[in-house]
């Protein structure tokens, strides 16, 4: 069984479902949302992150690299050739300014994750919490691994939430359905052309999987990342409302306002930040969109979450 890379095991999380939770963030996602706050979680591979703002150009990493992947440029900063770097991490200990980091080095066996989760079981019981499997995208990881993890957590009586973008094999949803208590399910937009533009893939798979869950008794919580100039207009939200009412029902909805936290990670990964010109929706706009859902019969709508 292939052990997936884990970005972080976050204890005492209160933003990823009910109560106090342990959130496990897996690395790898097939989507590429412009506004992704965790771009280091998109690739399934280990990656080097480098903070040019802290780099003094001392050159110690140049000497430390056994693969000659680093040079110090005329701008006074280290530059690493992505094609040559094998993410071995040998340079990390030599940087006096902690500019360099490798993400995606942690891999846990199922039993190790279950043990970590069990350490806080008393907090889950007191708060109505549990474990949230997130990402990146947890549902695109090895399905044998994910099913065993969910089965064992379920056997221990731990509440399980899955935080998913919906772009993963239907078979994995089918396998995990018996063990999962809550599905935190992202919808971004219904319009196919804009979905492909801003997210990189068709929404066919996302909607098919959501309908499967809705028709098979899953407890759903719809989460809508809400981004100015992308989907915070009435037309986009009404399309989501109409779709949910006709194909899914009226589950709880969380409207998640876009924020720019995470934009510096793009610099550290050496990637362009496509969302630079996107707008943070105003509080008034968010309240208006919440009202839109309420007016259409949804009775559990929250901003944030
Ligand atoms: S991670 Fe390894 S290969 Fe990459 S720059 Fe550092 S020492 Fe060189
Ligand atoms: S060791 Fe650190 S500070 Fe020195 S050049 Fe390399 S990245 Fe920059
Ligand atoms: S679905 Fe989530 S993890 Fe994947 S690219 Fe979009 S925001 Fe990032």
Coordinates of N, CA, C and O and ligand atoms in Angstrom, one line a residue, residues 29 31-33 35-38 41-42 135-137 165 186 188, ligand 3:
X29 N -3.3 17.2 -5.2 CA -4.7 17.6 -5.6 C -4.6 17.7 -7.1 O -3.6 18.2 -7.6
X31 N -6.7 19.6 -8.8 CA -7.2 20.9 -9.3 C -6.1 21.9 -9.1 O -5.1 21.6 -8.4
X32 N -6.3 23.1 -9.6 CA -5.3 24.1 -9.5 C -6.0 25.5 -9.4 O -5.9 26.3 -10.3
X33 N -6.8 25.6 -8.3 CA -7.5 26.9 -8.1 C -6.6 28.1 -8.1 O -5.6 28.0 -7.4
X35 N -6.8 30.7 -6.5 CA -6.7 31.3 -5.1 C -6.2 30.3 -4.0 O -6.3 30.6 -2.9
X36 N -5.8 29.2 -4.5 CA -5.4 28.1 -3.5 C -4.5 28.7 -2.4 O -3.4 29.2 -2.7
X37 N -4.9 28.5 -1.1 CA -4.1 29.0 0.0 C -2.9 28.1 0.3 O -2.0 28.5 1.1
X38 N -3.0 26.9 -0.2 CA -1.9 26.0 0.2 C -1.3 25.3 -1.1 O -1.5 24.1 -1.3
X41 N 0.4 22.1 -1.3 CA -0.3 20.8 -1.2 C -0.9 20.3 -2.5 O -1.5 19.3 -2.6
X42 N -0.6 21.0 -3.6 CA -1.1 20.6 -4.9 C -0.3 19.4 -5.5 O -0.9 18.5 -6.0
X135 N -6.7 18.4 2.8 CA -5.5 18.4 1.9 C -5.1 19.8 1.6 O -5.4 20.7 2.4
X136 N -4.6 20.0 0.3 CA -4.6 19.1 -0.8 C -6.0 18.4 -0.9 O -7.0 19.0 -0.6
X137 N -6.0 17.2 -1.4 CA -7.2 16.4 -1.6 C -7.0 15.0 -1.0 O -6.2 14.3 -1.6
X165 N -12.6 18.5 -2.4 CA -13.0 19.4 -3.5 C -13.8 18.6 -4.5 O -14.3 19.2 -5.5
X186 N -16.7 21.0 -1.3 CA -16.5 22.3 -1.9 C -17.3 22.4 -3.3 O -17.1 21.5 -4.1
X188 N -17.4 25.4 -6.3 CA -16.9 26.8 -6.6 C -17.8 27.5 -7.6 O -18.1 28.7 -7.4
Ligands
LIG3 S1 -9.1 22.1 -4.4 FE1 -8.2 23.0 -2.6 S2 -6.1 22.2 -2.5 FE2 -6.9 21.8 -4.6 S3 -6.1 23.5 -5.8 FE3 -8.2 24.0 -5.1 S4 -7.9 25.1 -3.2 FE4 -6.0 24.1 -3.6

